[in-house]
Amino acid sequence: MSTTRSFTQPMIYMLIGSALILALSLGIRHAFGLYLVPMSHEFGWGHQVFSLAIAMQNLIWGAVQPITGAFADKYGSKIVVAVGGVLYCIGLLLMAMSSTSALLNLSAGLIIGLALSATSFSVLLSAVGRAVPPEKRGMAMGIASAAGSFGQFIMLPTTLLFLKHFGWSASLMISAILVALVLPLAWLLKAPIYQTKSGHAVSAPALSFKQVLHRVKQHKPFWFLAMGFLVCGFQVVFLGVHLPGYLIDHGFSATTGTVFLALIGLFNIVGTYTAGWLGDKYSKPKLLMWLYAIRGFSIIAFLALPLSLFTIYTFGIIMGLLWLSTVPLTNGIVAQMFGVKYLTMLSGLVFFTHQIGSFFGGWLGGLNHDLMGNYNYIWVISIVLSFFAVFMHSFVTEETVIHD
């Protein structure tokens, strides 16, 4: 295998740094659902208060992601990720002191939302995508995504242990210390843009920023892809935030919900890596259609079968395989359509729709619970949206609009 087709040392450092940052950033965020019950009980909040803060977090994260992505495209991922790490620490420390809904919205909502826009998939996977050869892009993104999943698996039982022994406030402070590791890890993100044997960067389209945006605006498959990603956001945030509470409502312990989310994180490692690998070999839009269809049928089966530890944990395994498998496939399609020069910003545009879905999945889940005492309507919406996503992706192609 030629050197240009192999991962060079800077590429490997980039991959390691991105993987560890995603593990920390997404692992800590994935455990936020465990704070819903203890914080709501201590301050006498309904589920809607905490749910709204997390919903705001996701909406702000998505709204500023294209802007954060544009900064990363222009100034480099290293600086953007380091700033995001600082904001993440501040947000967690303020969240640990949140005794009012206003302070919770400021910390968990605004500040951590801004931090996640700089320390999560759009910035880090785009950095990886630029650094590796196009034929290995899907696999590299899958590896980085899988590491984020491993962080989710590790942080859930760890957070539950902290909550049981130290309480929710101290647990958030410990998380702030852990996320401070993002700052030194950010300096590993300095691999140059991949170049061909002739020395030409693969990401140098002779189009201006405005010209690229004009192409994007007119390209309908891009917006069908974005609408499908909205469904992913709705489902993962609803399950991540509300499934532990749903299980408590049905007589199961907080440990059961933690194991469910940990299984998602564990099997997400397999799912994201496999999705990235398959995306280099088969049609990414068709793979996404299968993913969303299986999600829909899995939710139907989970609700139809008697609730037991077996059905809960089996559902966690299945959802884990499908959880973030959409991310390397979706980002890979964007890179195929428009190249990698503006990949962070364009991935951010698609991700914004994901976060609109996340907002409604988080907020409506809490609202439905407070008004009706259950999550029935949200389950129905989740099922309908699965097949809506299948329909949307049937119009998505991998046609190259801007050549690398």
Coordinates of C-alpha atoms in Angstrom, one line a residue:
M1 CA 0.0 0.0 0.0
S2 CA 1.4 3.4 -0.9
T3 CA 2.2 6.0 1.6
T4 CA -0.5 8.3 0.3
R5 CA -3.1 5.6 0.9
S6 CA -1.9 4.9 4.5
F7 CA -2.5 6.8 7.6
T8 CA 0.5 9.1 8.3
Q9 CA 1.7 9.9 11.8
P10 CA -0.1 13.3 11.8
M11 CA -3.3 11.6 10.6
I12 CA -3.0 9.1 13.5
Y13 CA -2.5 11.8 16.0
M14 CA -5.5 13.6 14.6
L15 CA -7.6 10.5 14.8
I16 CA -6.5 9.8 18.4
G17 CA -7.1 13.4 19.5
S18 CA -10.5 13.5 17.9
A19 CA -11.5 10.2 19.3
L20 CA -10.6 11.1 22.9
I21 CA -12.2 14.5 22.7
L22 CA -15.4 13.0 21.4
A23 CA -15.3 10.3 24.1
L24 CA -15.1 13.0 26.8
S25 CA -17.5 15.5 25.3
L26 CA -20.2 13.1 24.2
G27 CA -19.7 10.7 27.2
I28 CA -20.4 13.5 29.7
R29 CA -23.4 14.8 27.7
H30 CA -24.8 11.3 27.2
A31 CA -25.2 11.0 31.0
F32 CA -27.3 14.2 31.4
G33 CA -30.5 12.2 31.5
L34 CA -29.4 10.7 34.8
Y35 CA -29.6 14.2 36.4
L36 CA -33.3 14.7 35.5
V37 CA -34.9 12.9 38.4
P38 CA -32.5 13.9 41.3
M39 CA -32.5 17.6 40.3
S40 CA -36.2 17.7 39.6
H41 CA -37.0 16.1 43.0
E42 CA -34.6 18.3 45.0
F43 CA -36.0 21.6 43.6
G44 CA -39.6 20.5 43.1
W45 CA -39.5 20.9 39.4
G46 CA -41.6 19.1 36.9
H47 CA -39.8 17.1 34.2
Q48 CA -40.4 20.0 31.8
V49 CA -37.9 22.3 33.6
F50 CA -34.9 20.1 33.1
S51 CA -36.1 18.9 29.7
L52 CA -36.4 22.5 28.5
A53 CA -32.8 23.3 29.5
I54 CA -31.5 20.2 27.6
A55 CA -33.8 21.1 24.6
M56 CA -32.3 24.6 24.6
Q57 CA -28.8 23.1 24.8
N58 CA -29.5 21.1 21.6
L59 CA -31.1 23.9 19.8
I60 CA -28.3 26.4 20.6
W61 CA -25.7 23.7 19.7
G62 CA -27.3 23.3 16.3
A63 CA -28.0 27.0 15.7
V64 CA -24.3 28.0 16.2
Q65 CA -22.8 24.9 14.6
P66 CA -22.6 26.4 11.1
I67 CA -20.9 29.4 12.6
T68 CA -18.5 27.4 14.7
G69 CA -17.8 25.2 11.6
A70 CA -17.0 28.3 9.5
F71 CA -14.5 29.4 12.2
A72 CA -12.9 25.9 12.2
D73 CA -12.7 25.9 8.4
K74 CA -11.0 29.3 8.4
Y75 CA -8.8 29.2 11.6
G76 CA -8.4 25.5 12.2
S77 CA -10.1 23.0 14.5
K78 CA -7.4 23.2 17.2
I79 CA -8.3 26.7 18.4
V80 CA -12.1 26.2 18.2
V81 CA -12.0 22.9 20.1
A82 CA -9.8 24.5 22.9
V83 CA -12.3 27.3 23.3
G84 CA -15.1 24.8 23.4
G85 CA -13.3 22.9 26.2
V86 CA -13.1 26.0 28.3
L87 CA -16.8 26.8 27.8
Y88 CA -17.7 23.2 28.7
C89 CA -15.9 23.4 32.0
I90 CA -17.6 26.7 32.9
G91 CA -21.0 25.3 31.9
L92 CA -20.6 22.2 34.0
L93 CA -19.5 24.2 37.1
L94 CA -22.4 26.6 36.8
M95 CA -24.8 23.6 36.3
A96 CA -23.5 22.2 39.5
M97 CA -24.7 25.4 41.3
S98 CA -28.0 25.6 39.4
S99 CA -30.9 25.9 41.9
T100 CA -33.2 27.9 39.6
S101 CA -34.5 27.2 36.1
A102 CA -32.9 30.4 34.9
L103 CA -29.4 29.3 36.0
L104 CA -30.0 25.8 34.6
N105 CA -31.0 27.3 31.2
L106 CA -27.9 29.5 31.3
S107 CA -25.5 26.7 32.2
A108 CA -26.9 23.4 30.7
G109 CA -28.7 25.3 28.0
L110 CA -26.7 28.2 26.6
I111 CA -23.0 27.6 27.7
I112 CA -22.9 23.9 27.3
G113 CA -24.8 24.2 24.0
L114 CA -22.1 26.6 22.7
A115 CA -19.3 24.3 24.0
L116 CA -20.8 21.2 22.3
S117 CA -20.8 23.0 18.9
A118 CA -17.0 23.2 19.2
T119 CA -16.2 19.8 20.7
S120 CA -18.5 17.3 18.9
F121 CA -19.0 15.6 15.6
S122 CA -19.2 18.4 13.0
V123 CA -15.9 20.0 13.9
L124 CA -14.0 16.8 14.8
L125 CA -15.2 14.5 12.0
S126 CA -14.6 17.2 9.5
A127 CA -11.1 17.6 10.7
V128 CA -10.6 13.9 10.3
G129 CA -12.2 13.9 6.9
R130 CA -9.8 16.5 5.6
A131 CA -6.7 14.7 6.9
V132 CA -7.3 11.2 5.4
P133 CA -7.6 9.9 1.8
P134 CA -11.1 10.1 0.4
E135 CA -11.3 6.3 0.0
K136 CA -10.7 5.9 3.8
R137 CA -12.8 8.8 4.9
G138 CA -15.9 6.8 5.9
M139 CA -13.8 4.3 8.0
A140 CA -11.8 7.1 9.7
M141 CA -15.0 8.9 10.6
G142 CA -16.5 5.7 11.9
I143 CA -13.5 5.1 14.1
A144 CA -13.7 8.6 15.6
S145 CA -17.5 8.2 16.1
A146 CA -17.0 4.8 17.7
A147 CA -14.6 6.4 20.3
G148 CA -17.3 8.9 21.2
S149 CA -19.6 5.9 21.7
F150 CA -17.1 4.3 24.0
G151 CA -17.1 7.5 26.1
Q152 CA -20.8 7.2 26.4
F153 CA -20.4 3.6 27.6
I154 CA -17.8 4.5 30.2
M155 CA -19.4 7.7 31.5
L156 CA -22.8 6.4 32.3
P157 CA -21.9 3.9 35.0
T158 CA -19.2 6.3 36.2
T159 CA -21.8 9.1 36.5
L160 CA -24.2 6.8 38.3
L161 CA -21.5 5.9 40.8
F162 CA -20.7 9.6 41.3
L163 CA -24.4 10.4 41.8
K164 CA -24.9 7.6 44.4
H165 CA -21.7 8.5 46.4
F166 CA -21.3 12.3 46.0
G167 CA -24.7 13.7 44.8
W168 CA -25.6 15.4 41.5
S169 CA -23.7 18.7 42.2
A170 CA -20.3 17.1 43.1
S171 CA -20.8 14.7 40.1
L172 CA -21.0 17.7 37.7
M173 CA -17.9 19.3 39.3
I174 CA -16.0 16.0 38.7
S175 CA -17.2 16.0 35.1
A176 CA -15.9 19.5 34.7
I177 CA -12.4 18.4 35.8
L178 CA -12.5 15.5 33.3
V179 CA -13.6 17.7 30.4
A180 CA -10.7 20.0 31.1
L181 CA -8.6 17.3 29.4
V182 CA -10.0 18.5 26.1
L183 CA -7.6 21.5 26.2
P184 CA -4.3 19.6 25.9
L185 CA -5.9 17.0 23.5
A186 CA -6.9 19.9 21.1
W187 CA -3.3 20.4 20.2
L188 CA -3.2 17.0 18.5
L189 CA -5.6 18.3 15.9
K190 CA -2.9 19.7 13.5
A191 CA -2.7 17.2 10.6
P192 CA -2.5 19.0 7.2
I193 CA -5.2 18.6 4.5
Y194 CA -4.6 15.3 2.7
Q195 CA -2.7 15.7 -0.6
T196 CA -2.6 13.5 -3.6
K197 CA 0.7 12.2 -5.0
S198 CA 0.9 15.2 -7.3
G199 CA 0.9 17.4 -4.2
H200 CA -2.5 19.0 -4.8
A201 CA -4.8 19.2 -1.8
V202 CA -8.0 17.2 -2.4
S203 CA -10.1 19.9 -0.8
A204 CA -9.4 23.0 -3.0
P205 CA -12.5 23.8 -5.1
A206 CA -12.0 27.0 -7.0
L207 CA -15.3 28.4 -5.6
S208 CA -15.8 31.1 -3.0
F209 CA -17.7 30.6 0.2
K210 CA -20.7 32.4 -1.2
Q211 CA -20.6 30.4 -4.4
V212 CA -20.6 27.1 -2.4
L213 CA -23.6 28.3 -0.3
H214 CA -25.4 29.1 -3.5
R215 CA -24.8 25.6 -4.8
V216 CA -26.0 24.2 -1.5
K217 CA -29.2 26.3 -1.6
Q218 CA -30.1 24.9 -5.0
H219 CA -29.2 21.2 -4.3
K220 CA -32.4 19.5 -3.1
P221 CA -30.8 16.2 -2.0
F222 CA -28.8 18.1 0.5
W223 CA -32.0 19.4 2.2
F224 CA -33.7 16.0 2.0
L225 CA -30.6 14.7 3.9
A226 CA -31.0 17.4 6.4
M227 CA -34.7 16.6 7.0
G228 CA -33.9 13.0 7.6
F229 CA -31.2 14.0 10.1
L230 CA -33.9 15.9 12.1
V231 CA -35.5 12.6 12.9
C232 CA -32.3 11.2 14.3
G233 CA -32.0 14.2 16.7
F234 CA -35.6 13.8 17.9
Q235 CA -35.2 10.1 18.7
V236 CA -31.8 10.0 20.3
V237 CA -32.5 13.0 22.7
F238 CA -36.0 11.7 23.6
L239 CA -34.5 8.3 24.5
G240 CA -31.3 9.7 26.1
V241 CA -33.1 12.1 28.4
H242 CA -36.4 10.4 29.1
L243 CA -36.0 6.7 28.9
P244 CA -34.5 6.5 32.4
G245 CA -37.6 8.4 33.7
Y246 CA -39.9 6.2 31.6
L247 CA -38.5 3.1 33.2
I248 CA -38.7 4.6 36.7
D249 CA -42.4 5.3 36.0
H250 CA -42.8 1.6 35.2
G251 CA -41.3 0.4 38.5
F252 CA -37.6 -0.1 37.4
S253 CA -34.6 1.4 39.2
A254 CA -32.3 4.2 38.1
T255 CA -29.7 1.5 37.5
T256 CA -31.9 -0.2 34.8
G257 CA -32.0 3.1 32.9
T258 CA -28.3 3.5 33.3
V259 CA -27.6 0.0 32.0
F260 CA -29.9 0.8 29.0
L261 CA -28.0 3.9 28.1
A262 CA -24.6 2.2 28.7
L263 CA -25.6 -0.6 26.3
I264 CA -26.4 2.1 23.7
G265 CA -22.9 3.5 24.2
L266 CA -21.3 0.1 24.0
F267 CA -23.0 -1.2 20.9
N268 CA -22.8 2.2 19.3
I269 CA -19.1 1.5 19.1
V270 CA -19.9 -1.4 16.8
G271 CA -22.6 0.5 14.9
T272 CA -20.7 3.6 14.1
Y273 CA -17.6 1.8 13.0
T274 CA -19.6 -0.6 10.9
A275 CA -21.6 2.2 9.3
G276 CA -18.5 4.0 8.3
W277 CA -17.0 0.9 6.9
L278 CA -20.1 0.0 5.0
G279 CA -20.4 3.6 3.7
D280 CA -17.1 3.2 1.9
K281 CA -18.5 0.1 0.0
Y282 CA -22.3 0.7 -0.4
S283 CA -24.8 3.4 -1.1
K284 CA -24.9 5.7 2.0
P285 CA -28.5 6.9 1.4
K286 CA -29.8 3.3 1.2
L287 CA -27.9 2.4 4.3
L288 CA -29.6 5.3 6.1
M289 CA -33.0 4.2 4.8
W290 CA -32.4 0.8 6.4
L291 CA -31.2 2.3 9.7
Y292 CA -34.3 4.4 10.1
A293 CA -36.7 1.6 9.1
I294 CA -35.1 -0.7 11.7
R295 CA -35.4 2.0 14.3
G296 CA -39.1 2.4 13.7
F297 CA -39.8 -1.4 13.8
S298 CA -37.6 -1.7 17.0
I299 CA -39.7 1.0 18.8
I300 CA -42.9 -0.7 17.8
A301 CA -41.6 -4.1 19.1
F302 CA -40.4 -2.5 22.4
L303 CA -43.8 -0.9 23.1
A304 CA -45.8 -4.0 22.0
L305 CA -43.9 -6.6 24.1
P306 CA -44.2 -6.8 27.9
L307 CA -41.7 -4.6 29.6
S308 CA -38.9 -6.6 31.2
L309 CA -35.2 -6.4 31.8
F310 CA -34.8 -8.6 28.7
T311 CA -36.8 -6.4 26.4
I312 CA -35.3 -3.2 27.9
Y313 CA -31.7 -4.4 27.4
T314 CA -32.4 -5.9 24.0
F315 CA -33.9 -2.6 22.9
G316 CA -30.8 -0.8 24.2
I317 CA -28.5 -3.1 22.2
I318 CA -30.5 -2.6 19.0
M319 CA -30.7 1.1 19.4
G320 CA -27.0 1.2 20.2
L321 CA -26.2 -0.4 16.9
L322 CA -28.4 2.3 15.2
W323 CA -27.7 5.2 17.5
L324 CA -25.0 7.4 15.9
S325 CA -24.5 5.2 12.8
T326 CA -26.2 8.0 10.9
V327 CA -23.4 10.4 11.6
P328 CA -20.5 9.0 9.6
L329 CA -22.9 8.2 6.7
T330 CA -24.5 11.7 6.7
N331 CA -21.2 13.5 7.0
G332 CA -19.7 11.2 4.3
I333 CA -22.6 12.2 1.9
V334 CA -22.0 15.9 2.5
A335 CA -18.2 15.4 1.8
Q336 CA -19.1 13.5 -1.4
M337 CA -21.5 16.2 -2.5
F338 CA -19.4 19.3 -1.8
G339 CA -15.8 18.3 -1.0
V340 CA -14.0 18.9 2.3
K341 CA -12.9 22.6 2.1
Y342 CA -16.1 23.8 3.7
L343 CA -17.1 20.5 5.2
T344 CA -17.3 21.7 8.8
M345 CA -19.7 24.5 8.0
L346 CA -21.8 22.4 5.6
S347 CA -22.0 19.5 8.1
G348 CA -23.1 22.1 10.6
L349 CA -26.0 23.2 8.4
V350 CA -27.2 19.6 8.3
F351 CA -26.6 19.2 12.0
F352 CA -28.7 22.2 12.7
T353 CA -31.8 20.3 11.5
H354 CA -30.7 17.4 13.7
Q355 CA -30.7 19.7 16.7
I356 CA -34.1 21.1 15.9
G357 CA -35.3 17.6 16.2
S358 CA -33.3 17.2 19.4
F359 CA -35.0 20.3 20.9
F360 CA -38.5 18.9 20.3
G361 CA -37.6 15.4 21.3
G362 CA -36.2 16.7 24.6
W363 CA -38.8 19.4 25.4
L364 CA -42.0 17.6 24.1
G365 CA -41.0 14.5 26.1
G366 CA -41.0 16.5 29.3
L367 CA -44.2 18.4 28.4
N368 CA -46.1 15.2 27.5
H369 CA -45.1 13.7 30.8
D370 CA -46.1 16.7 32.9
L371 CA -49.5 17.0 31.1
M372 CA -50.4 13.4 30.6
G373 CA -48.3 11.5 33.1
N374 CA -46.8 9.4 30.3
Y375 CA -44.8 9.5 27.0
N376 CA -47.4 7.9 24.7
Y377 CA -47.7 10.7 22.2
I378 CA -44.0 11.0 21.9
W379 CA -43.6 7.3 21.2
V380 CA -46.1 7.6 18.4
I381 CA -44.3 10.6 16.9
S382 CA -41.0 8.7 17.1
I383 CA -42.4 5.8 15.1
V384 CA -44.0 8.0 12.4
L385 CA -40.8 10.0 12.1
S386 CA -38.7 6.9 11.5
F387 CA -40.7 6.2 8.3
F388 CA -40.7 9.8 7.3
A389 CA -36.8 9.6 7.4
V390 CA -36.9 6.5 5.1
F391 CA -39.0 8.5 2.7
M392 CA -36.7 11.6 2.8
H393 CA -33.6 9.5 2.2
S394 CA -35.1 7.9 -0.9
F395 CA -34.5 11.3 -2.6
V396 CA -30.9 11.6 -1.4
T397 CA -28.1 10.9 -3.9
E398 CA -24.4 11.0 -3.7
E399 CA -24.0 13.1 -6.8
T400 CA -20.9 15.2 -6.6
V401 CA -21.7 18.9 -6.9
I402 CA -18.2 20.3 -6.2
H403 CA -15.3 18.1 -7.1
D404 CA -12.3 17.8 -4.6

